[in-house]
Short mmCIF file of C-alpha atoms and ligand atoms in Angstrom, two decimals:
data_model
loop_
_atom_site.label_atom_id
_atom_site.label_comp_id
_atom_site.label_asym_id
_atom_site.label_seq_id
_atom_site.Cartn_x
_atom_site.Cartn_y
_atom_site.Cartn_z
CA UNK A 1 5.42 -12.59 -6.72
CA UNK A 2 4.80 -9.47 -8.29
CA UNK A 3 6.68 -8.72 -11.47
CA UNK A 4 7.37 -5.66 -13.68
CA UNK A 5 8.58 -5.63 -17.17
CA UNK A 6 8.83 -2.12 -19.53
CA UNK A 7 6.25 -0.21 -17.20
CA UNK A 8 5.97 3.24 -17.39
CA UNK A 9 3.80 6.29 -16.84
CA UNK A 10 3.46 10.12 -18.67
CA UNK A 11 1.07 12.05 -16.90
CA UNK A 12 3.06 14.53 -18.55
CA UNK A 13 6.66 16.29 -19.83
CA UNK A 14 7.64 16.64 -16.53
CA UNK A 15 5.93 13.59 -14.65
CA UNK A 16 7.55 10.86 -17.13
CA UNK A 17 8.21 7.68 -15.07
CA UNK A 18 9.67 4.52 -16.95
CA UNK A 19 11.06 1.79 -14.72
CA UNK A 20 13.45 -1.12 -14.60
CA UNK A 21 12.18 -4.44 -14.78
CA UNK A 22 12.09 -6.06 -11.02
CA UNK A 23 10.57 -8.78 -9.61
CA UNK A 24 8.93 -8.73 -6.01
CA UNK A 25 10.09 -11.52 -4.16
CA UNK A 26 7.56 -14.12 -1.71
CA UNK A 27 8.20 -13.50 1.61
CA UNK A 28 10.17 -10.42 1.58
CA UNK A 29 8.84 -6.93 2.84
CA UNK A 30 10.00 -4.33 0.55
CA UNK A 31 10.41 -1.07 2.01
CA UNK A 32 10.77 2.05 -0.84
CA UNK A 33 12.56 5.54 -0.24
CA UNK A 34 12.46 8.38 -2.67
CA UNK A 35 12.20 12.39 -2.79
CA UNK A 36 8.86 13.68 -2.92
CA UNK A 37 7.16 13.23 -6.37
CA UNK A 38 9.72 10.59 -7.80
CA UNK A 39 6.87 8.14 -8.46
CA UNK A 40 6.55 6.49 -5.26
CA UNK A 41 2.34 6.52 -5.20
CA UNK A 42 2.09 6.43 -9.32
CA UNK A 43 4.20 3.12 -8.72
CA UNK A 44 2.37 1.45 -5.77
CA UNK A 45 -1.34 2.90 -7.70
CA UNK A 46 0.15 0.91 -10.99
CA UNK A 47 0.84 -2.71 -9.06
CA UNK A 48 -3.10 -2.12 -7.45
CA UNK A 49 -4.77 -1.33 -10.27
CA UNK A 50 -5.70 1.78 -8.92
CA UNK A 51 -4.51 3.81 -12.30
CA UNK A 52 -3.29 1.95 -15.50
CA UNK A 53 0.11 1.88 -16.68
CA UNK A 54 0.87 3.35 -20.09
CA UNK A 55 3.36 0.71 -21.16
CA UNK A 56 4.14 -2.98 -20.26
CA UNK A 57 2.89 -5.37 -17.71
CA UNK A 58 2.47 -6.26 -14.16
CA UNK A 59 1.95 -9.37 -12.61
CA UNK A 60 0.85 -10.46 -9.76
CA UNK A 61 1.27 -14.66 -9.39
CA UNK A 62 0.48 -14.77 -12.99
CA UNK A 63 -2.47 -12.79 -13.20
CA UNK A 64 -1.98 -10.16 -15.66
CA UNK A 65 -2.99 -6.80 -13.83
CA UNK A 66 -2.28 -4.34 -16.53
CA UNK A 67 -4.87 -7.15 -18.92
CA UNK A 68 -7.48 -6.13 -16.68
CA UNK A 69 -10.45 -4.21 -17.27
CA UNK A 70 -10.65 -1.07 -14.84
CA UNK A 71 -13.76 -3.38 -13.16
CA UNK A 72 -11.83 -6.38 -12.81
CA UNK A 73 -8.69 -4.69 -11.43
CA UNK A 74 -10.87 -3.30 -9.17
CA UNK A 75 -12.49 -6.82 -7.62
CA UNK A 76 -8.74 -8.21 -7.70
CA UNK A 77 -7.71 -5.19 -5.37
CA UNK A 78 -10.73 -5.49 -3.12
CA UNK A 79 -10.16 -9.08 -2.96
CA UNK A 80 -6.36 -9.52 -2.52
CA UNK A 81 -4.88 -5.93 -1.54
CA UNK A 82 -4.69 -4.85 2.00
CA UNK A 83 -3.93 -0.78 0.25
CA UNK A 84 -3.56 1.79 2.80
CA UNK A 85 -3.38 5.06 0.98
CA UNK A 86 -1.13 8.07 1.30
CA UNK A 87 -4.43 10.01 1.93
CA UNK A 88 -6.59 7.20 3.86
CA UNK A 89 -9.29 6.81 1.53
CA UNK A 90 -11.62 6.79 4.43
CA UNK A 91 -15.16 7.75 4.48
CA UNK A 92 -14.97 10.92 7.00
CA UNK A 93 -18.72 10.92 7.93
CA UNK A 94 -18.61 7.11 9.19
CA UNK A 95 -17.65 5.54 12.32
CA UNK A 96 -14.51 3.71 12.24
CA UNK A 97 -16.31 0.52 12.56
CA UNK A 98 -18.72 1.14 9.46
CA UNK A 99 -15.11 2.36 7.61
CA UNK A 100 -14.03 -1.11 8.32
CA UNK A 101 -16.73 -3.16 7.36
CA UNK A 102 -17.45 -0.86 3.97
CA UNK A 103 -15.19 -3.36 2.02
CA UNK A 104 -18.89 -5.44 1.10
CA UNK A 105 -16.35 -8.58 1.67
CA UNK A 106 -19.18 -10.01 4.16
CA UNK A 107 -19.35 -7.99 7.92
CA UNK A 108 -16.54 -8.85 10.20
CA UNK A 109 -16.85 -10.73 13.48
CA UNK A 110 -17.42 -8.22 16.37
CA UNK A 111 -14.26 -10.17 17.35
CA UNK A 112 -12.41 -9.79 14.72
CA UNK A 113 -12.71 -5.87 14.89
CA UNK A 114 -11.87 -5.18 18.27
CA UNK A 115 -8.98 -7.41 17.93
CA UNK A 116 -7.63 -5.48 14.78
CA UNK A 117 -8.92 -2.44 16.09
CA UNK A 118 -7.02 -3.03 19.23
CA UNK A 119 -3.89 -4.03 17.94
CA UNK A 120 -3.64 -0.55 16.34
CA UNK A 121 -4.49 1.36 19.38
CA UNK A 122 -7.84 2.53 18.11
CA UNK A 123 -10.45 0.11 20.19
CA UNK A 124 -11.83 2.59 22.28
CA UNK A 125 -12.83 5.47 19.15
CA UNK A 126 -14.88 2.36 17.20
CA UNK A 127 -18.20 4.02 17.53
CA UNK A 128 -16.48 7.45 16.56
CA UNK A 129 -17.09 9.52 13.22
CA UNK A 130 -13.81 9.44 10.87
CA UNK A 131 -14.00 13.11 10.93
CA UNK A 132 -13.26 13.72 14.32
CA UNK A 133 -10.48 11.73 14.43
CA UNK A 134 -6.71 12.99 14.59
CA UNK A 135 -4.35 12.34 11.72
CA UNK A 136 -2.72 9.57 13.16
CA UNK A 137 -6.15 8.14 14.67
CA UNK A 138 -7.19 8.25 10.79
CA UNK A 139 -4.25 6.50 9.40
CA UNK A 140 -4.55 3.81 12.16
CA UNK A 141 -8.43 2.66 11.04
CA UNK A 142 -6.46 2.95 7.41
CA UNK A 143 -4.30 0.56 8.67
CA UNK A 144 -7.05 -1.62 10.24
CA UNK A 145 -8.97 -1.80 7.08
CA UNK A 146 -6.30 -2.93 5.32
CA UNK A 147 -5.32 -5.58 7.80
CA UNK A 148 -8.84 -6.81 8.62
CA UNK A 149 -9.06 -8.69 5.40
CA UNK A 150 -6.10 -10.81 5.72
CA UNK A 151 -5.07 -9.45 2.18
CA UNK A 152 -2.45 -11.67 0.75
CA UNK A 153 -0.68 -8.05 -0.14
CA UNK A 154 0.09 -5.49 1.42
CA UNK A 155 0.67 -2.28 -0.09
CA UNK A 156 1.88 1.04 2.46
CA UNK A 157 1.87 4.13 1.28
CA UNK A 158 3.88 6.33 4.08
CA UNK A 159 1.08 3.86 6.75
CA UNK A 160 3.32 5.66 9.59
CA UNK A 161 3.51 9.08 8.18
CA UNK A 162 1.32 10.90 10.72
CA UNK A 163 2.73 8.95 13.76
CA UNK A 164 5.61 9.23 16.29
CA UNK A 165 8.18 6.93 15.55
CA UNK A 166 7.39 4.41 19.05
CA UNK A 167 3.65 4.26 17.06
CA UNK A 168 5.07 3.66 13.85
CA UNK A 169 7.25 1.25 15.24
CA UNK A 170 4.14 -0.76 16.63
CA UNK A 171 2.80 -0.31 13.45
CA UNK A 172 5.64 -1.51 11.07
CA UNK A 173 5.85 -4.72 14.01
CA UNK A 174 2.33 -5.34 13.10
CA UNK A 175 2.58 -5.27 9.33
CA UNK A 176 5.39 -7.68 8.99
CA UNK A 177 3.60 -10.02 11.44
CA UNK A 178 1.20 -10.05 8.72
CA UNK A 179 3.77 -10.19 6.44
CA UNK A 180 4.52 -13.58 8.53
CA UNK A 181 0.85 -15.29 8.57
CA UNK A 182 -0.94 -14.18 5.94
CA UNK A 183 0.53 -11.82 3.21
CA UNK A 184 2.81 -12.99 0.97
CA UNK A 185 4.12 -9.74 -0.56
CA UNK A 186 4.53 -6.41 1.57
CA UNK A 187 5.53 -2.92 0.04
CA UNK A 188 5.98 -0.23 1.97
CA UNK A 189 6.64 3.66 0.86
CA UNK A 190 8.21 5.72 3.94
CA UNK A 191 10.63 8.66 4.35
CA UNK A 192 11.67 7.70 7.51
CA UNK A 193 15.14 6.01 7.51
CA UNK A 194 14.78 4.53 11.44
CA UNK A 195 12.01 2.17 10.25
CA UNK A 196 13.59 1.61 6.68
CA UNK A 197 16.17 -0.91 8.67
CA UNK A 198 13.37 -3.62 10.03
CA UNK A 199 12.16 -4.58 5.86
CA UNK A 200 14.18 -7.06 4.41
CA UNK A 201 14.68 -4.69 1.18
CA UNK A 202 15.20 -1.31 1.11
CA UNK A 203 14.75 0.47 -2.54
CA UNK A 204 15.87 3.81 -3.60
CA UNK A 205 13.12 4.44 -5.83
CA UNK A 206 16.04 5.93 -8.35
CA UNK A 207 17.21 2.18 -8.35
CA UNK A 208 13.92 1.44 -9.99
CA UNK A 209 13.69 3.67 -12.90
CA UNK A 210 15.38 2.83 -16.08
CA UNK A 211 18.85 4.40 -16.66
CA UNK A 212 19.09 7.31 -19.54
CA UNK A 213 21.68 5.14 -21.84
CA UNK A 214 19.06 2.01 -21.64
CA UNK A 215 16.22 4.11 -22.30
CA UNK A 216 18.05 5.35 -26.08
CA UNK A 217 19.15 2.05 -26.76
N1 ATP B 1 -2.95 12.54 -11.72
C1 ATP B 1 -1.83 13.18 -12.02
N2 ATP B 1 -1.79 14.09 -13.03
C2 ATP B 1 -0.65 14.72 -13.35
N3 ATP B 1 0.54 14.53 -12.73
C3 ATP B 1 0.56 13.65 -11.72
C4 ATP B 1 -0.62 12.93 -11.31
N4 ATP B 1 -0.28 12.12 -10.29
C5 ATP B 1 1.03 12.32 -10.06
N5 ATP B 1 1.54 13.25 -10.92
C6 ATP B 1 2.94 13.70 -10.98
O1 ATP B 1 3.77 12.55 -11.12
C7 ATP B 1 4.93 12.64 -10.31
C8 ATP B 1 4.98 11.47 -9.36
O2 ATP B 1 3.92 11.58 -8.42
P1 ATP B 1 3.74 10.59 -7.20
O3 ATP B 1 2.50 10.96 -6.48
O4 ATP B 1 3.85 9.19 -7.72
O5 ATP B 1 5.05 10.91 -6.33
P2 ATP B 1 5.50 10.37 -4.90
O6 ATP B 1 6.88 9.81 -5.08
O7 ATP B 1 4.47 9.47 -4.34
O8 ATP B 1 5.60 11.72 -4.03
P3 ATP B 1 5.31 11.97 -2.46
O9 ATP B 1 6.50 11.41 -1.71
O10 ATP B 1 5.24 13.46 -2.36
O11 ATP B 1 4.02 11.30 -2.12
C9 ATP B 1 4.84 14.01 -9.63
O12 ATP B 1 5.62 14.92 -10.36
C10 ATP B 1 3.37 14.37 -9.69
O13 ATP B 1 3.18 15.76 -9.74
MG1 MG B 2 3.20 9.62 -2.76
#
């Protein structure tokens, strides 16, 4: 369960986002829609630790996120968080398979790999250098790193953005599979509308941030 109460963010006048207080159900895959620069990432980088709210508090289970120190948020997301990033995150000048095991979590099974490798469609480019993948090649070992741990969450940020929609299909199938086994809580940030309809939730990110008249009361 992952629960918000008074969170917000000001990076600045402009970029002020304060949110409604939701809770994050077990079990359900949340998928999020919202105009470009809304607060989609600053949301999904709040609930990972990845950047500190300004106000309130986040919890995941219990543990207070936004009690953390920037070190232990850290070691909670490597630990728990499958995050694949709206830019990847991946180290370009490694081979996919080096990418996957750079998590210091212990090296994967050889068997393990390929079969998480292969369920994204990647198997064959696992001695390959990140940098000469294609996009969608790059946001597939993205996808792979973030499934390879088993994370109890899963956090998407557009996963399918650089693939057809038959790929991001497969891949949407394959995260709530996940979603099924091992992750208890599944967020997902797309645009596109066709793969919106297989989540259990869909949120307008406007749905999430805290109406004008509450905000002066
Ligand atoms: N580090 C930062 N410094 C200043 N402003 C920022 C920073 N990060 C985000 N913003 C601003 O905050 C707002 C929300 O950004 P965010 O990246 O969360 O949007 P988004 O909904 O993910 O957009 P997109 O769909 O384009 O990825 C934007 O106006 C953006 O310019
Ligand atoms: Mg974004």
């Amino acid at each position: 369960m992952i629960e918000l109460k008074n969170v917000s963010k000001k990076y600045d006048e402009d970029s002020h986002i304060v949110l409604e207080d939701f809770t994050f159900q077990d079990g359900k895959s949340y998928c999020i829609l919202g105009a470009s620069g809304c607060g989609k990432s600053t949301l999904l980088n709040m609930i990972t630790g990845v950047i500190t709210a300004d106000t309130g508090e986040i919890k995941i289970d219990g543990d207070v996120i936004t009690d953390m120190t920037q070190e232990e948020k850290d070691a909670y997301r490597l630990k728990n968080v499958g995050y694949i990033f709206q830019d990847f995150k991946l180290m370009e000048d490694m081979t996919v398979l080096d990418n996957l095991n750079i998590l210091k979590l212990g090296k994967f099974k050889d068997l393990q790999v390929d079969e998480v490798l292969d369920s994204v469609g990647i198997l064959s480019k696992k001695k390959n250098k990140v940098k000469n993948l294609s996009g969608g090649e790059k946001q597939r070992v993205a996808i792979a790193r973030a499934l390879i741990k088993k994370p109890r969450i899963i956090i998407g940020d557009e996963p399918t953005g650089n693939l057809n929609f038959e790929n991001g299909k497969k891949v949407v199938d394959l995260l709530m599979k996940n979603a099924k086994t091992t992750a208890k809580n599944i967020i997902v940030v797309t645009h596109d509308d066709r793969l919106a309809e297989y989540f259990d939730e869909v949120i307008h990110f406007e749905d999430l941030l805290k109406k004008e008249d509450d905000a002066n009361v």
